[in-house]
PDB file of C-alpha atoms in Angstrom:
ATOM      1  CA  UNK A   1       0.000   0.000   0.000  1.00  0.00           C
ATOM      2  CA  UNK A   2       1.510   3.319  -1.042  1.00  0.00           C
ATOM      3  CA  UNK A   3       2.248   5.865   1.658  1.00  0.00           C
ATOM      4  CA  UNK A   4       2.361   8.760  -0.843  1.00  0.00           C
ATOM      5  CA  UNK A   5      -0.393  11.231  -0.090  1.00  0.00           C
ATOM      6  CA  UNK A   6      -1.810  13.666  -2.651  1.00  0.00           C
ATOM      7  CA  UNK A   7      -3.901  15.938  -0.391  1.00  0.00           C
ATOM      8  CA  UNK A   8      -3.481  17.427   3.065  1.00  0.00           C
ATOM      9  CA  UNK A   9      -5.398  19.779   5.337  1.00  0.00           C
ATOM     10  CA  UNK A  10      -3.935  23.241   6.018  1.00  0.00           C
ATOM     11  CA  UNK A  11      -3.915  24.557   9.586  1.00  0.00           C
ATOM     12  CA  UNK A  12      -2.400  27.899   8.615  1.00  0.00           C
ATOM     13  CA  UNK A  13      -4.190  30.844  10.198  1.00  0.00           C
ATOM     14  CA  UNK A  14      -6.526  32.414   7.668  1.00  0.00           C
ATOM     15  CA  UNK A  15      -7.092  29.319   5.533  1.00  0.00           C
ATOM     16  CA  UNK A  16      -7.608  26.720   8.237  1.00  0.00           C
ATOM     17  CA  UNK A  17      -9.051  23.428   6.937  1.00  0.00           C
ATOM     18  CA  UNK A  18      -8.311  24.356   3.307  1.00  0.00           C
ATOM     19  CA  UNK A  19      -7.456  21.239   1.304  1.00  0.00           C
ATOM     20  CA  UNK A  20      -4.017  21.481  -0.338  1.00  0.00           C
ATOM     21  CA  UNK A  21      -3.089  19.411  -3.420  1.00  0.00           C
ATOM     22  CA  UNK A  22       0.561  18.358  -3.541  1.00  0.00           C
ATOM     23  CA  UNK A  23       0.796  19.157  -7.252  1.00  0.00           C
ATOM     24  CA  UNK A  24      -0.076  22.805  -6.553  1.00  0.00           C
ATOM     25  CA  UNK A  25       2.815  23.324  -4.115  1.00  0.00           C
ATOM     26  CA  UNK A  26       6.502  23.955  -4.624  1.00  0.00           C
ATOM     27  CA  UNK A  27       9.333  23.735  -2.113  1.00  0.00           C
ATOM     28  CA  UNK A  28       9.392  27.485  -1.454  1.00  0.00           C
ATOM     29  CA  UNK A  29       5.647  27.680  -0.683  1.00  0.00           C
ATOM     30  CA  UNK A  30       5.931  24.709   1.631  1.00  0.00           C
ATOM     31  CA  UNK A  31       8.976  25.973   3.531  1.00  0.00           C
ATOM     32  CA  UNK A  32       7.654  29.522   3.970  1.00  0.00           C
ATOM     33  CA  UNK A  33       3.982  28.840   4.693  1.00  0.00           C
ATOM     34  CA  UNK A  34       2.898  25.274   5.261  1.00  0.00           C
ATOM     35  CA  UNK A  35       5.761  23.397   6.945  1.00  0.00           C
ATOM     36  CA  UNK A  36       4.477  22.098  10.262  1.00  0.00           C
ATOM     37  CA  UNK A  37       0.916  23.214   9.510  1.00  0.00           C
ATOM     38  CA  UNK A  38      -0.375  20.353   7.351  1.00  0.00           C
ATOM     39  CA  UNK A  39      -2.274  17.360   8.746  1.00  0.00           C
ATOM     40  CA  UNK A  40      -4.017  14.291   7.317  1.00  0.00           C
ATOM     41  CA  UNK A  41      -6.913  15.210   5.048  1.00  0.00           C
ATOM     42  CA  UNK A  42      -8.986  12.466   6.640  1.00  0.00           C
ATOM     43  CA  UNK A  43      -8.939  14.242   9.996  1.00  0.00           C
ATOM     44  CA  UNK A  44      -6.142  12.348  11.715  1.00  0.00           C
ATOM     45  CA  UNK A  45      -3.770  14.471  13.856  1.00  0.00           C
ATOM     46  CA  UNK A  46      -0.699  13.096  12.055  1.00  0.00           C
ATOM     47  CA  UNK A  47       1.380  15.886  10.496  1.00  0.00           C
ATOM     48  CA  UNK A  48       2.081  15.803   6.764  1.00  0.00           C
ATOM     49  CA  UNK A  49       5.286  16.856   4.978  1.00  0.00           C
ATOM     50  CA  UNK A  50       5.916  17.793   1.343  1.00  0.00           C
ATOM     51  CA  UNK A  51       8.507  16.332  -1.021  1.00  0.00           C
ATOM     52  CA  UNK A  52       9.506  17.574  -4.480  1.00  0.00           C
ATOM     53  CA  UNK A  53      11.882  15.375  -6.469  1.00  0.00           C
ATOM     54  CA  UNK A  54      14.200  16.427  -9.296  1.00  0.00           C
ATOM     55  CA  UNK A  55      11.833  14.954 -11.906  1.00  0.00           C
ATOM     56  CA  UNK A  56       9.111  17.368 -10.646  1.00  0.00           C
ATOM     57  CA  UNK A  57       7.206  14.582  -8.872  1.00  0.00           C
ATOM     58  CA  UNK A  58       5.506  16.138  -5.841  1.00  0.00           C
ATOM     59  CA  UNK A  59       3.783  14.298  -3.013  1.00  0.00           C
ATOM     60  CA  UNK A  60       2.968  14.384   0.687  1.00  0.00           C
ATOM     61  CA  UNK A  61       3.902  11.832   3.324  1.00  0.00           C
ATOM     62  CA  UNK A  62       3.579  11.463   7.075  1.00  0.00           C
ATOM     63  CA  UNK A  63       6.187  12.990   9.368  1.00  0.00           C
ATOM     64  CA  UNK A  64       8.644  10.464  10.787  1.00  0.00           C
ATOM     65  CA  UNK A  65       7.408   8.686  13.923  1.00  0.00           C
ATOM     66  CA  UNK A  66       3.841  10.018  13.495  1.00  0.00           C
ATOM     67  CA  UNK A  67       2.374   7.154  11.485  1.00  0.00           C
ATOM     68  CA  UNK A  68       0.626   5.868  14.589  1.00  0.00           C
ATOM     69  CA  UNK A  69      -1.311   9.150  14.795  1.00  0.00           C
ATOM     70  CA  UNK A  70      -3.359   8.130  11.774  1.00  0.00           C
ATOM     71  CA  UNK A  71      -6.590   6.538  12.981  1.00  0.00           C
ATOM     72  CA  UNK A  72      -7.264   2.840  12.490  1.00  0.00           C
ATOM     73  CA  UNK A  73      -9.040   2.548   9.194  1.00  0.00           C
ATOM     74  CA  UNK A  74      -6.992   5.336   7.615  1.00  0.00           C
ATOM     75  CA  UNK A  75      -4.855   3.807   4.840  1.00  0.00           C
ATOM     76  CA  UNK A  76      -1.835   5.754   6.118  1.00  0.00           C
ATOM     77  CA  UNK A  77      -1.903   4.258   9.607  1.00  0.00           C
ATOM     78  CA  UNK A  78       1.623   2.982  10.289  1.00  0.00           C
ATOM     79  CA  UNK A  79       0.388  -0.541  11.065  1.00  0.00           C
ATOM     80  CA  UNK A  80      -1.288  -0.944   7.692  1.00  0.00           C
ATOM     81  CA  UNK A  81       1.431  -0.277   5.117  1.00  0.00           C
ATOM     82  CA  UNK A  82       2.809  -2.705   2.558  1.00  0.00           C
ATOM     83  CA  UNK A  83       1.565  -6.136   1.492  1.00  0.00           C
ATOM     84  CA  UNK A  84       1.305  -7.496   5.038  1.00  0.00           C
ATOM     85  CA  UNK A  85      -0.354  -4.264   6.095  1.00  0.00           C
ATOM     86  CA  UNK A  86      -2.986  -4.546   3.380  1.00  0.00           C
ATOM     87  CA  UNK A  87      -3.862  -8.057   4.555  1.00  0.00           C
ATOM     88  CA  UNK A  88      -4.213  -6.782   8.128  1.00  0.00           C
ATOM     89  CA  UNK A  89      -6.398  -3.902   6.986  1.00  0.00           C
ATOM     90  CA  UNK A  90      -8.684  -6.204   4.990  1.00  0.00           C
ATOM     91  CA  UNK A  91      -8.892  -8.606   7.938  1.00  0.00           C
ATOM     92  CA  UNK A  92      -9.786  -5.695  10.199  1.00  0.00           C
ATOM     93  CA  UNK A  93     -12.840  -4.888   8.083  1.00  0.00           C
ATOM     94  CA  UNK A  94     -13.839  -8.501   7.433  1.00  0.00           C
ATOM     95  CA  UNK A  95     -14.068  -9.051  11.196  1.00  0.00           C
ATOM     96  CA  UNK A  96     -16.652  -6.283  11.605  1.00  0.00           C
ATOM     97  CA  UNK A  97     -20.018  -7.956  12.209  1.00  0.00           C
ATOM     98  CA  UNK A  98     -23.030  -5.648  12.539  1.00  0.00           C
ATOM     99  CA  UNK A  99     -26.702  -6.531  12.064  1.00  0.00           C
ATOM    100  CA  UNK A 100     -28.515  -5.112   9.046  1.00  0.00           C
ATOM    101  CA  UNK A 101     -30.892  -3.218  11.344  1.00  0.00           C
ATOM    102  CA  UNK A 102     -28.023  -1.649  13.261  1.00  0.00           C
ATOM    103  CA  UNK A 103     -26.241  -0.659  10.030  1.00  0.00           C
ATOM    104  CA  UNK A 104     -29.346   1.168   8.852  1.00  0.00           C
ATOM    105  CA  UNK A 105     -29.820   2.950  12.197  1.00  0.00           C
ATOM    106  CA  UNK A 106     -26.222   4.120  12.227  1.00  0.00           C
ATOM    107  CA  UNK A 107     -26.348   5.371   8.644  1.00  0.00           C
ATOM    108  CA  UNK A 108     -29.545   7.293   9.382  1.00  0.00           C
ATOM    109  CA  UNK A 109     -28.013   8.918  12.453  1.00  0.00           C
ATOM    110  CA  UNK A 110     -24.852   9.889  10.582  1.00  0.00           C
ATOM    111  CA  UNK A 111     -26.632  11.259   7.508  1.00  0.00           C
ATOM    112  CA  UNK A 112     -29.026  13.287   9.648  1.00  0.00           C
ATOM    113  CA  UNK A 113     -26.002  14.925  11.250  1.00  0.00           C
ATOM    114  CA  UNK A 114     -24.401  15.656   7.873  1.00  0.00           C
ATOM    115  CA  UNK A 115     -27.550  17.180   6.389  1.00  0.00           C
ATOM    116  CA  UNK A 116     -28.015  19.415   9.429  1.00  0.00           C
ATOM    117  CA  UNK A 117     -24.687  21.073   8.682  1.00  0.00           C
ATOM    118  CA  UNK A 118     -25.842  22.290   5.289  1.00  0.00           C
ATOM    119  CA  UNK A 119     -28.573  24.721   4.311  1.00  0.00           C
ATOM    120  CA  UNK A 120     -30.369  24.336   0.985  1.00  0.00           C
ATOM    121  CA  UNK A 121     -27.978  26.930  -0.435  1.00  0.00           C
ATOM    122  CA  UNK A 122     -24.958  24.922   0.644  1.00  0.00           C
ATOM    123  CA  UNK A 123     -26.291  21.761  -0.962  1.00  0.00           C
ATOM    124  CA  UNK A 124     -26.921  23.529  -4.276  1.00  0.00           C
ATOM    125  CA  UNK A 125     -23.304  24.717  -4.411  1.00  0.00           C
ATOM    126  CA  UNK A 126     -21.327  23.134  -1.561  1.00  0.00           C
ATOM    127  CA  UNK A 127     -17.872  24.415  -0.579  1.00  0.00           C
ATOM    128  CA  UNK A 128     -15.158  22.918  -2.799  1.00  0.00           C
ATOM    129  CA  UNK A 129     -17.795  20.891  -4.631  1.00  0.00           C
ATOM    130  CA  UNK A 130     -18.015  18.325  -1.877  1.00  0.00           C
ATOM    131  CA  UNK A 131     -19.627  17.432   1.414  1.00  0.00           C
ATOM    132  CA  UNK A 132     -16.675  18.832   3.293  1.00  0.00           C
ATOM    133  CA  UNK A 133     -17.249  18.389   7.007  1.00  0.00           C
ATOM    134  CA  UNK A 134     -14.896  18.216   9.933  1.00  0.00           C
ATOM    135  CA  UNK A 135     -13.416  14.828   9.120  1.00  0.00           C
ATOM    136  CA  UNK A 136     -12.151  14.427  12.677  1.00  0.00           C
ATOM    137  CA  UNK A 137     -15.590  13.031  13.465  1.00  0.00           C
ATOM    138  CA  UNK A 138     -15.869  10.695  10.526  1.00  0.00           C
ATOM    139  CA  UNK A 139     -15.085   7.552  12.536  1.00  0.00           C
ATOM    140  CA  UNK A 140     -18.142   6.661  14.584  1.00  0.00           C
ATOM    141  CA  UNK A 141     -17.253   5.972  18.201  1.00  0.00           C
ATOM    142  CA  UNK A 142     -17.903   2.399  19.246  1.00  0.00           C
ATOM    143  CA  UNK A 143     -20.928   1.875  21.458  1.00  0.00           C
ATOM    144  CA  UNK A 144     -21.930  -0.759  23.999  1.00  0.00           C
ATOM    145  CA  UNK A 145     -25.075  -2.836  23.610  1.00  0.00           C
ATOM    146  CA  UNK A 146     -26.697  -5.274  26.001  1.00  0.00           C
ATOM    147  CA  UNK A 147     -25.746  -8.893  25.282  1.00  0.00           C
ATOM    148  CA  UNK A 148     -28.241 -11.698  24.594  1.00  0.00           C
ATOM    149  CA  UNK A 149     -28.747 -12.373  28.287  1.00  0.00           C
ATOM    150  CA  UNK A 150     -29.363  -8.723  29.091  1.00  0.00           C
ATOM    151  CA  UNK A 151     -26.887  -8.960  31.943  1.00  0.00           C
ATOM    152  CA  UNK A 152     -23.766  -7.546  30.348  1.00  0.00           C
ATOM    153  CA  UNK A 153     -22.632  -5.186  27.638  1.00  0.00           C
ATOM    154  CA  UNK A 154     -20.807  -6.088  24.456  1.00  0.00           C
ATOM    155  CA  UNK A 155     -18.693  -3.789  22.337  1.00  0.00           C
ATOM    156  CA  UNK A 156     -20.342  -2.898  19.020  1.00  0.00           C
ATOM    157  CA  UNK A 157     -17.715  -2.381  16.288  1.00  0.00           C
ATOM    158  CA  UNK A 158     -17.464   1.017  14.685  1.00  0.00           C
ATOM    159  CA  UNK A 159     -18.369   2.019  11.155  1.00  0.00           C
ATOM    160  CA  UNK A 160     -15.920   4.301   9.390  1.00  0.00           C
ATOM    161  CA  UNK A 161     -17.421   7.183   7.381  1.00  0.00           C
ATOM    162  CA  UNK A 162     -15.485   8.851   4.560  1.00  0.00           C
ATOM    163  CA  UNK A 163     -16.371  11.646   2.144  1.00  0.00           C
ATOM    164  CA  UNK A 164     -16.322  10.247  -1.408  1.00  0.00           C
ATOM    165  CA  UNK A 165     -13.926  13.071  -2.326  1.00  0.00           C
ATOM    166  CA  UNK A 166     -11.149  11.320  -0.402  1.00  0.00           C
ATOM    167  CA  UNK A 167     -11.781   7.706  -1.413  1.00  0.00           C
ATOM    168  CA  UNK A 168      -9.022   6.165  -3.543  1.00  0.00           C
ATOM    169  CA  UNK A 169      -7.560   2.765  -4.400  1.00  0.00           C
ATOM    170  CA  UNK A 170      -5.729   2.922  -1.047  1.00  0.00           C
ATOM    171  CA  UNK A 171      -9.041   1.809   0.457  1.00  0.00           C
ATOM    172  CA  UNK A 172      -9.530  -1.273  -1.758  1.00  0.00           C
ATOM    173  CA  UNK A 173     -10.420  -4.201   0.490  1.00  0.00           C
ATOM    174  CA  UNK A 174     -11.955  -2.016   3.182  1.00  0.00           C
ATOM    175  CA  UNK A 175     -15.614  -2.039   4.193  1.00  0.00           C
ATOM    176  CA  UNK A 176     -16.919   1.387   5.142  1.00  0.00           C
ATOM    177  CA  UNK A 177     -19.618   3.998   4.696  1.00  0.00           C
ATOM    178  CA  UNK A 178     -19.044   6.511   1.898  1.00  0.00           C
ATOM    179  CA  UNK A 179     -21.114   9.656   1.361  1.00  0.00           C
ATOM    180  CA  UNK A 180     -21.328  12.266  -1.383  1.00  0.00           C
ATOM    181  CA  UNK A 181     -23.541  13.820  -4.052  1.00  0.00           C
ATOM    182  CA  UNK A 182     -25.008  11.871  -6.972  1.00  0.00           C
ATOM    183  CA  UNK A 183     -23.886  13.117 -10.389  1.00  0.00           C
ATOM    184  CA  UNK A 184     -25.680  10.590 -12.614  1.00  0.00           C
ATOM    185  CA  UNK A 185     -27.198   7.108 -12.561  1.00  0.00           C
ATOM    186  CA  UNK A 186     -26.718   4.060 -14.782  1.00  0.00           C
ATOM    187  CA  UNK A 187     -28.989   0.995 -14.952  1.00  0.00           C
ATOM    188  CA  UNK A 188     -27.404  -1.758 -17.051  1.00  0.00           C
ATOM    189  CA  UNK A 189     -27.785  -5.423 -17.996  1.00  0.00           C
ATOM    190  CA  UNK A 190     -24.961  -7.951 -18.410  1.00  0.00           C
ATOM    191  CA  UNK A 191     -24.651 -10.732 -20.989  1.00  0.00           C
ATOM    192  CA  UNK A 192     -26.723 -13.031 -18.761  1.00  0.00           C
ATOM    193  CA  UNK A 193     -29.485 -10.388 -18.577  1.00  0.00           C
ATOM    194  CA  UNK A 194     -28.790  -9.667 -14.933  1.00  0.00           C
ATOM    195  CA  UNK A 195     -29.474  -6.096 -13.920  1.00  0.00           C
ATOM    196  CA  UNK A 196     -26.935  -3.912 -12.117  1.00  0.00           C
ATOM    197  CA  UNK A 197     -26.629  -0.194 -11.462  1.00  0.00           C
ATOM    198  CA  UNK A 198     -24.224   2.601 -10.571  1.00  0.00           C
ATOM    199  CA  UNK A 199     -24.786   5.868  -8.739  1.00  0.00           C
ATOM    200  CA  UNK A 200     -21.827   7.898 -10.018  1.00  0.00           C
ATOM    201  CA  UNK A 201     -20.759  10.560  -7.527  1.00  0.00           C
ATOM    202  CA  UNK A 202     -19.570  14.136  -8.001  1.00  0.00           C
ATOM    203  CA  UNK A 203     -15.874  14.101  -7.106  1.00  0.00           C
ATOM    204  CA  UNK A 204     -12.849  16.111  -8.234  1.00  0.00           C
ATOM    205  CA  UNK A 205     -10.105  13.541  -7.665  1.00  0.00           C
ATOM    206  CA  UNK A 206     -10.983   9.920  -8.467  1.00  0.00           C
ATOM    207  CA  UNK A 207     -14.063   8.388 -10.074  1.00  0.00           C
ATOM    208  CA  UNK A 208     -16.226   6.953  -7.286  1.00  0.00           C
ATOM    209  CA  UNK A 209     -19.487   5.051  -7.770  1.00  0.00           C
ATOM    210  CA  UNK A 210     -21.994   3.255  -5.582  1.00  0.00           C
ATOM    211  CA  UNK A 211     -22.346  -0.156  -7.256  1.00  0.00           C
ATOM    212  CA  UNK A 212     -25.407  -2.407  -7.001  1.00  0.00           C
ATOM    213  CA  UNK A 213     -24.767  -6.022  -8.129  1.00  0.00           C
ATOM    214  CA  UNK A 214     -27.351  -8.798  -8.422  1.00  0.00           C
ATOM    215  CA  UNK A 215     -26.773  -9.661  -4.738  1.00  0.00           C
ATOM    216  CA  UNK A 216     -28.381  -6.348  -3.767  1.00  0.00           C
ATOM    217  CA  UNK A 217     -31.848  -7.441  -4.889  1.00  0.00           C
ATOM    218  CA  UNK A 218     -31.439 -11.215  -4.420  1.00  0.00           C
ATOM    219  CA  UNK A 219     -31.897 -11.402  -0.655  1.00  0.00           C
ATOM    220  CA  UNK A 220     -34.655 -11.489   1.930  1.00  0.00           C
ATOM    221  CA  UNK A 221     -34.680  -7.688   2.306  1.00  0.00           C
ATOM    222  CA  UNK A 222     -35.630  -7.090  -1.324  1.00  0.00           C
ATOM    223  CA  UNK A 223     -38.633  -8.139  -3.411  1.00  0.00           C
ATOM    224  CA  UNK A 224     -36.587  -8.807  -6.525  1.00  0.00           C
ATOM    225  CA  UNK A 225     -35.335  -7.188  -9.703  1.00  0.00           C
ATOM    226  CA  UNK A 226     -38.506  -5.261 -10.615  1.00  0.00           C
ATOM    227  CA  UNK A 227     -38.531  -3.542  -7.228  1.00  0.00           C
ATOM    228  CA  UNK A 228     -34.821  -2.801  -7.685  1.00  0.00           C
ATOM    229  CA  UNK A 229     -35.506  -1.148 -11.048  1.00  0.00           C
ATOM    230  CA  UNK A 230     -38.249   0.940  -9.404  1.00  0.00           C
ATOM    231  CA  UNK A 231     -35.779   2.042  -6.735  1.00  0.00           C
ATOM    232  CA  UNK A 232     -33.181   3.094  -9.316  1.00  0.00           C
ATOM    233  CA  UNK A 233     -35.760   4.881 -11.483  1.00  0.00           C
ATOM    234  CA  UNK A 234     -37.155   6.789  -8.489  1.00  0.00           C
ATOM    235  CA  UNK A 235     -33.693   7.925  -7.379  1.00  0.00           C
ATOM    236  CA  UNK A 236     -32.974   9.034 -10.952  1.00  0.00           C
ATOM    237  CA  UNK A 237     -36.183  11.088 -10.865  1.00  0.00           C
ATOM    238  CA  UNK A 238     -35.022  12.680  -7.583  1.00  0.00           C
ATOM    239  CA  UNK A 239     -31.678  13.606  -9.155  1.00  0.00           C
ATOM    240  CA  UNK A 240     -33.161  14.893 -12.427  1.00  0.00           C
ATOM    241  CA  UNK A 241     -36.028  16.888 -10.943  1.00  0.00           C
ATOM    242  CA  UNK A 242     -34.471  18.381  -7.807  1.00  0.00           C
ATOM    243  CA  UNK A 243     -32.595  21.687  -8.031  1.00  0.00           C
ATOM    244  CA  UNK A 244     -30.614  20.709  -4.929  1.00  0.00           C
ATOM    245  CA  UNK A 245     -27.903  18.084  -5.179  1.00  0.00           C
ATOM    246  CA  UNK A 246     -28.951  14.689  -3.834  1.00  0.00           C
ATOM    247  CA  UNK A 247     -26.856  13.249  -1.018  1.00  0.00           C
ATOM    248  CA  UNK A 248     -26.245   9.498  -0.838  1.00  0.00           C
ATOM    249  CA  UNK A 249     -24.606   7.321   1.815  1.00  0.00           C
ATOM    250  CA  UNK A 250     -23.687   3.686   1.231  1.00  0.00           C
ATOM    251  CA  UNK A 251     -22.003   1.014   3.338  1.00  0.00           C
ATOM    252  CA  UNK A 252     -20.046  -1.530   1.327  1.00  0.00           C
ATOM    253  CA  UNK A 253     -16.756  -3.020   0.192  1.00  0.00           C
ATOM    254  CA  UNK A 254     -14.344  -0.769  -1.712  1.00  0.00           C
ATOM    255  CA  UNK A 255     -13.288  -2.381  -5.014  1.00  0.00           C
ATOM    256  CA  UNK A 256     -11.385  -1.207  -8.097  1.00  0.00           C
ATOM    257  CA  UNK A 257     -13.195  -0.235 -11.267  1.00  0.00           C
ATOM    258  CA  UNK A 258     -12.351  -2.562 -14.151  1.00  0.00           C
ATOM    259  CA  UNK A 259     -11.678   0.136 -16.760  1.00  0.00           C
ATOM    260  CA  UNK A 260     -10.252   2.910 -14.610  1.00  0.00           C
ATOM    261  CA  UNK A 261      -7.044   2.183 -12.690  1.00  0.00           C
ATOM    262  CA  UNK A 262      -7.731   5.023 -10.245  1.00  0.00           C
ATOM    263  CA  UNK A 263     -11.512   4.611  -9.965  1.00  0.00           C
ATOM    264  CA  UNK A 264     -13.299   2.749  -7.178  1.00  0.00           C
ATOM    265  CA  UNK A 265     -16.724   1.278  -6.462  1.00  0.00           C
ATOM    266  CA  UNK A 266     -18.543   1.034  -3.153  1.00  0.00           C
ATOM    267  CA  UNK A 267     -20.310  -2.303  -3.609  1.00  0.00           C
ATOM    268  CA  UNK A 268     -23.618  -2.524  -1.740  1.00  0.00           C
ATOM    269  CA  UNK A 269     -25.295  -5.896  -1.191  1.00  0.00           C
ATOM    270  CA  UNK A 270     -28.306  -4.995   0.964  1.00  0.00           C
ATOM    271  CA  UNK A 271     -31.147  -2.430   0.822  1.00  0.00           C
ATOM    272  CA  UNK A 272     -30.400  -1.611   4.487  1.00  0.00           C
ATOM    273  CA  UNK A 273     -26.989  -0.269   3.471  1.00  0.00           C
ATOM    274  CA  UNK A 274     -28.069   2.658   1.295  1.00  0.00           C
ATOM    275  CA  UNK A 275     -29.689   6.019   2.050  1.00  0.00           C
ATOM    276  CA  UNK A 276     -30.593   8.810  -0.372  1.00  0.00           C
ATOM    277  CA  UNK A 277     -31.199  12.172   1.339  1.00  0.00           C
ATOM    278  CA  UNK A 278     -31.755  10.054   4.468  1.00  0.00           C
ATOM    279  CA  UNK A 279     -34.582   8.149   2.776  1.00  0.00           C
ATOM    280  CA  UNK A 280     -34.478   4.363   3.002  1.00  0.00           C
ATOM    281  CA  UNK A 281     -34.777   1.896   0.144  1.00  0.00           C
ATOM    282  CA  UNK A 282     -38.394   1.107   1.037  1.00  0.00           C
ATOM    283  CA  UNK A 283     -39.358   4.772   1.352  1.00  0.00           C
ATOM    284  CA  UNK A 284     -37.922   5.442  -2.101  1.00  0.00           C
ATOM    285  CA  UNK A 285     -39.543   2.383  -3.690  1.00  0.00           C
ATOM    286  CA  UNK A 286     -42.954   3.471  -2.383  1.00  0.00           C
ATOM    287  CA  UNK A 287     -42.242   7.094  -3.348  1.00  0.00           C
ATOM    288  CA  UNK A 288     -42.339   8.366   0.210  1.00  0.00           C
ATOM    289  CA  UNK A 289     -39.777  10.966  -0.855  1.00  0.00           C
TER     290      UNK A 289
END
């Protein structure tokens, strides 16, 4: 897993929280303004440094001995680098077991909080073209639930939330919740006449899509392919007919796109793992929108 970082958050007085792209910096700008004032764009406290090589390659990386300051789940956490690190990161997410009902409740709570931070004006033309919130809070704090006997309390694993703007192939193999604005929608059919769909998101960096395979509508929480098509068509109507941008949040595995080496999909396999403007799958299917 690469530890080269393309974006960092500025903590310089006057442009605090501005997102800085490594390709826009040079050594002089960094030394005179930003050195010591850049941190992880994903909200981790780890400080970020700038490097410019002789061949004009420019990138960020974590300050020495601060890799542990990246949060678990951040691809730049010191424990999760390299081939062994990628296997540990994937295992970390595969071991997360949360009920479908609890996933939906958590997504609803998180999206409600995100939408509260934006007025209608913000959503029409959000800052920097993205749902840019204070990413420090993107990792939901673990909670304790009563166990089956009602006599003790078990730790409920956390869900990690990331703005689609910052998702990249570094996250491939992770399972997390990704949120952003829908740009356009595709409903397709493969050679075996199986339906699938993409909600393509508005991002400036990498192509990010919410992907819906056959598994999404072939389970006990869905009534089949016709209902799935109704869901997709109704969301498309929301996107086409609403002057405000439509916010989506999806919980799924991060996978690479087949025809775009830098693009990623968030693959969703259950109707309880998707919200559109905080509306559930069933609410959208029945046009309670």
